[in-house]
């Protein structure tokens, strides 16, 4: 995290929250990084069964403490999984969403490389 100029936080949303793995990442890195990464760029990509807003809000609140700067609108891939069967079913990222994720990562990388962010 210290060596990076910016961050792309990616996770699924479970029960209107970021996943436990993402929460654990923030739990273990938040205080050690506090005061060391202010002003760096970030973006998010969330895979969700519905709106993805809960995970997005959680990440935004956490990185506000690091004073990171959002440089792209949240990318939320909605799988519309609302039944137990749909929630438990294997998911495959549609090509359009895969391209949007690749484009976001490329734009973040390019913006960092030219000093835009």
PDB file of C-alpha atoms in Angstrom:
ATOM      1  CA  UNK A   1       0.000   0.000   0.000  1.00  0.00           C
ATOM      2  CA  UNK A   2       2.839   2.402   0.763  1.00  0.00           C
ATOM      3  CA  UNK A   3       4.511   1.753  -2.594  1.00  0.00           C
ATOM      4  CA  UNK A   4       1.311   2.291  -4.609  1.00  0.00           C
ATOM      5  CA  UNK A   5       0.307   5.684  -6.010  1.00  0.00           C
ATOM      6  CA  UNK A   6      -3.373   4.748  -6.105  1.00  0.00           C
ATOM      7  CA  UNK A   7      -5.769   1.936  -5.340  1.00  0.00           C
ATOM      8  CA  UNK A   8      -8.561  -0.007  -7.002  1.00  0.00           C
ATOM      9  CA  UNK A   9     -10.657  -1.682  -4.303  1.00  0.00           C
ATOM     10  CA  UNK A  10     -12.628  -4.628  -5.698  1.00  0.00           C
ATOM     11  CA  UNK A  11     -14.970  -6.956  -3.819  1.00  0.00           C
ATOM     12  CA  UNK A  12     -18.362  -8.601  -3.876  1.00  0.00           C
ATOM     13  CA  UNK A  13     -21.142  -7.221  -1.729  1.00  0.00           C
ATOM     14  CA  UNK A  14     -22.721  -9.667   0.713  1.00  0.00           C
ATOM     15  CA  UNK A  15     -25.808  -8.733   2.722  1.00  0.00           C
ATOM     16  CA  UNK A  16     -25.390  -5.060   1.767  1.00  0.00           C
ATOM     17  CA  UNK A  17     -21.806  -5.036   3.084  1.00  0.00           C
ATOM     18  CA  UNK A  18     -18.321  -5.502   1.731  1.00  0.00           C
ATOM     19  CA  UNK A  19     -17.044  -9.034   2.183  1.00  0.00           C
ATOM     20  CA  UNK A  20     -15.299 -10.233   5.303  1.00  0.00           C
ATOM     21  CA  UNK A  21     -12.007 -10.511   3.428  1.00  0.00           C
ATOM     22  CA  UNK A  22     -12.157  -6.853   2.383  1.00  0.00           C
ATOM     23  CA  UNK A  23     -13.173  -5.827   5.914  1.00  0.00           C
ATOM     24  CA  UNK A  24     -10.221  -7.790   7.315  1.00  0.00           C
ATOM     25  CA  UNK A  25      -7.904  -6.038   4.854  1.00  0.00           C
ATOM     26  CA  UNK A  26      -9.075  -2.642   6.085  1.00  0.00           C
ATOM     27  CA  UNK A  27      -9.000  -3.795   9.733  1.00  0.00           C
ATOM     28  CA  UNK A  28      -5.360  -4.836   9.471  1.00  0.00           C
ATOM     29  CA  UNK A  29      -4.073  -1.938   7.367  1.00  0.00           C
ATOM     30  CA  UNK A  30      -6.090   1.079   8.498  1.00  0.00           C
ATOM     31  CA  UNK A  31      -4.127   2.212  11.538  1.00  0.00           C
ATOM     32  CA  UNK A  32      -0.660   1.261  10.281  1.00  0.00           C
ATOM     33  CA  UNK A  33      -1.268   3.395   7.149  1.00  0.00           C
ATOM     34  CA  UNK A  34      -2.972   6.315   8.872  1.00  0.00           C
ATOM     35  CA  UNK A  35      -1.103   9.504   8.083  1.00  0.00           C
ATOM     36  CA  UNK A  36       0.985   7.927   5.312  1.00  0.00           C
ATOM     37  CA  UNK A  37      -1.185   7.717   2.176  1.00  0.00           C
ATOM     38  CA  UNK A  38      -3.295  10.896   2.199  1.00  0.00           C
ATOM     39  CA  UNK A  39      -4.374  12.332  -1.136  1.00  0.00           C
ATOM     40  CA  UNK A  40      -3.792   9.205  -3.183  1.00  0.00           C
ATOM     41  CA  UNK A  41      -6.318   8.212  -5.837  1.00  0.00           C
ATOM     42  CA  UNK A  42      -8.796   5.368  -5.493  1.00  0.00           C
ATOM     43  CA  UNK A  43     -11.675   3.748  -7.325  1.00  0.00           C
ATOM     44  CA  UNK A  44     -14.001   0.842  -6.547  1.00  0.00           C
ATOM     45  CA  UNK A  45     -15.562  -2.075  -8.391  1.00  0.00           C
ATOM     46  CA  UNK A  46     -18.289  -4.023  -6.611  1.00  0.00           C
ATOM     47  CA  UNK A  47     -20.076  -7.212  -7.676  1.00  0.00           C
ATOM     48  CA  UNK A  48     -23.547  -7.181  -6.150  1.00  0.00           C
ATOM     49  CA  UNK A  49     -26.792  -9.089  -6.103  1.00  0.00           C
ATOM     50  CA  UNK A  50     -28.708  -5.834  -6.030  1.00  0.00           C
ATOM     51  CA  UNK A  51     -27.488  -2.247  -5.824  1.00  0.00           C
ATOM     52  CA  UNK A  52     -23.966  -2.510  -4.363  1.00  0.00           C
ATOM     53  CA  UNK A  53     -24.409   0.777  -2.515  1.00  0.00           C
ATOM     54  CA  UNK A  54     -23.814  -0.673   0.965  1.00  0.00           C
ATOM     55  CA  UNK A  55     -20.305  -1.906   0.165  1.00  0.00           C
ATOM     56  CA  UNK A  56     -19.538   1.315  -1.698  1.00  0.00           C
ATOM     57  CA  UNK A  57     -20.602   3.437   1.285  1.00  0.00           C
ATOM     58  CA  UNK A  58     -18.526   1.331   3.678  1.00  0.00           C
ATOM     59  CA  UNK A  59     -15.388   1.651   1.578  1.00  0.00           C
ATOM     60  CA  UNK A  60     -15.960   5.383   1.090  1.00  0.00           C
ATOM     61  CA  UNK A  61     -16.293   5.901   4.863  1.00  0.00           C
ATOM     62  CA  UNK A  62     -13.130   3.952   5.611  1.00  0.00           C
ATOM     63  CA  UNK A  63     -10.931   5.612   3.001  1.00  0.00           C
ATOM     64  CA  UNK A  64     -12.219   9.029   4.080  1.00  0.00           C
ATOM     65  CA  UNK A  65     -10.081   8.498   7.185  1.00  0.00           C
ATOM     66  CA  UNK A  66      -7.065   7.965   4.950  1.00  0.00           C
ATOM     67  CA  UNK A  67      -8.139  11.057   3.002  1.00  0.00           C
ATOM     68  CA  UNK A  68      -7.990   9.238  -0.316  1.00  0.00           C
ATOM     69  CA  UNK A  69      -9.440  10.927  -3.405  1.00  0.00           C
ATOM     70  CA  UNK A  70     -12.093   9.118  -5.463  1.00  0.00           C
ATOM     71  CA  UNK A  71     -11.158   9.528  -9.126  1.00  0.00           C
ATOM     72  CA  UNK A  72     -13.906   7.463 -10.788  1.00  0.00           C
ATOM     73  CA  UNK A  73     -17.569   6.819 -10.178  1.00  0.00           C
ATOM     74  CA  UNK A  74     -18.177   3.513  -8.386  1.00  0.00           C
ATOM     75  CA  UNK A  75     -18.414   0.608 -10.809  1.00  0.00           C
ATOM     76  CA  UNK A  76     -21.137  -1.759  -9.632  1.00  0.00           C
ATOM     77  CA  UNK A  77     -21.842  -4.983 -11.512  1.00  0.00           C
ATOM     78  CA  UNK A  78     -25.381  -6.024 -10.575  1.00  0.00           C
ATOM     79  CA  UNK A  79     -26.030  -9.746 -10.907  1.00  0.00           C
ATOM     80  CA  UNK A  80     -29.669  -9.307  -9.775  1.00  0.00           C
ATOM     81  CA  UNK A  81     -29.379 -12.378  -7.540  1.00  0.00           C
ATOM     82  CA  UNK A  82     -32.391 -12.185  -5.253  1.00  0.00           C
ATOM     83  CA  UNK A  83     -33.397 -15.799  -4.655  1.00  0.00           C
ATOM     84  CA  UNK A  84     -31.415 -18.365  -2.658  1.00  0.00           C
ATOM     85  CA  UNK A  85     -30.760 -20.291  -5.873  1.00  0.00           C
ATOM     86  CA  UNK A  86     -29.525 -17.229  -7.740  1.00  0.00           C
ATOM     87  CA  UNK A  87     -27.395 -16.085  -4.807  1.00  0.00           C
ATOM     88  CA  UNK A  88     -25.700 -19.483  -4.496  1.00  0.00           C
ATOM     89  CA  UNK A  89     -25.288 -20.032  -8.236  1.00  0.00           C
ATOM     90  CA  UNK A  90     -21.866 -19.685  -9.835  1.00  0.00           C
ATOM     91  CA  UNK A  91     -21.420 -16.278 -11.435  1.00  0.00           C
ATOM     92  CA  UNK A  92     -19.596 -15.323 -14.592  1.00  0.00           C
ATOM     93  CA  UNK A  93     -18.635 -11.729 -15.265  1.00  0.00           C
ATOM     94  CA  UNK A  94     -20.301 -10.574 -18.491  1.00  0.00           C
ATOM     95  CA  UNK A  95     -17.885  -9.358 -21.171  1.00  0.00           C
ATOM     96  CA  UNK A  96     -19.296  -5.808 -21.014  1.00  0.00           C
ATOM     97  CA  UNK A  97     -18.627  -5.640 -17.262  1.00  0.00           C
ATOM     98  CA  UNK A  98     -15.190  -7.203 -17.719  1.00  0.00           C
ATOM     99  CA  UNK A  99     -14.359  -4.471 -20.242  1.00  0.00           C
ATOM    100  CA  UNK A 100     -15.654  -1.739 -17.910  1.00  0.00           C
ATOM    101  CA  UNK A 101     -13.392  -3.081 -15.143  1.00  0.00           C
ATOM    102  CA  UNK A 102     -10.413  -3.217 -17.499  1.00  0.00           C
ATOM    103  CA  UNK A 103     -11.143   0.319 -18.700  1.00  0.00           C
ATOM    104  CA  UNK A 104     -11.371   1.614 -15.126  1.00  0.00           C
ATOM    105  CA  UNK A 105      -8.051   0.021 -14.210  1.00  0.00           C
ATOM    106  CA  UNK A 106      -6.404   1.358 -17.356  1.00  0.00           C
ATOM    107  CA  UNK A 107      -7.766   4.878 -16.758  1.00  0.00           C
ATOM    108  CA  UNK A 108      -6.588   4.806 -13.155  1.00  0.00           C
ATOM    109  CA  UNK A 109      -3.137   3.630 -14.220  1.00  0.00           C
ATOM    110  CA  UNK A 110      -2.873   6.202 -17.012  1.00  0.00           C
ATOM    111  CA  UNK A 111      -4.071   9.027 -14.789  1.00  0.00           C
ATOM    112  CA  UNK A 112      -1.454   8.096 -12.206  1.00  0.00           C
ATOM    113  CA  UNK A 113       1.320   7.764 -14.784  1.00  0.00           C
ATOM    114  CA  UNK A 114       0.734  11.239 -16.238  1.00  0.00           C
ATOM    115  CA  UNK A 115       0.246  12.874 -12.841  1.00  0.00           C
ATOM    116  CA  UNK A 116      -3.424  13.625 -13.338  1.00  0.00           C
ATOM    117  CA  UNK A 117      -4.294  12.308  -9.884  1.00  0.00           C
TER     118      UNK A 117
END
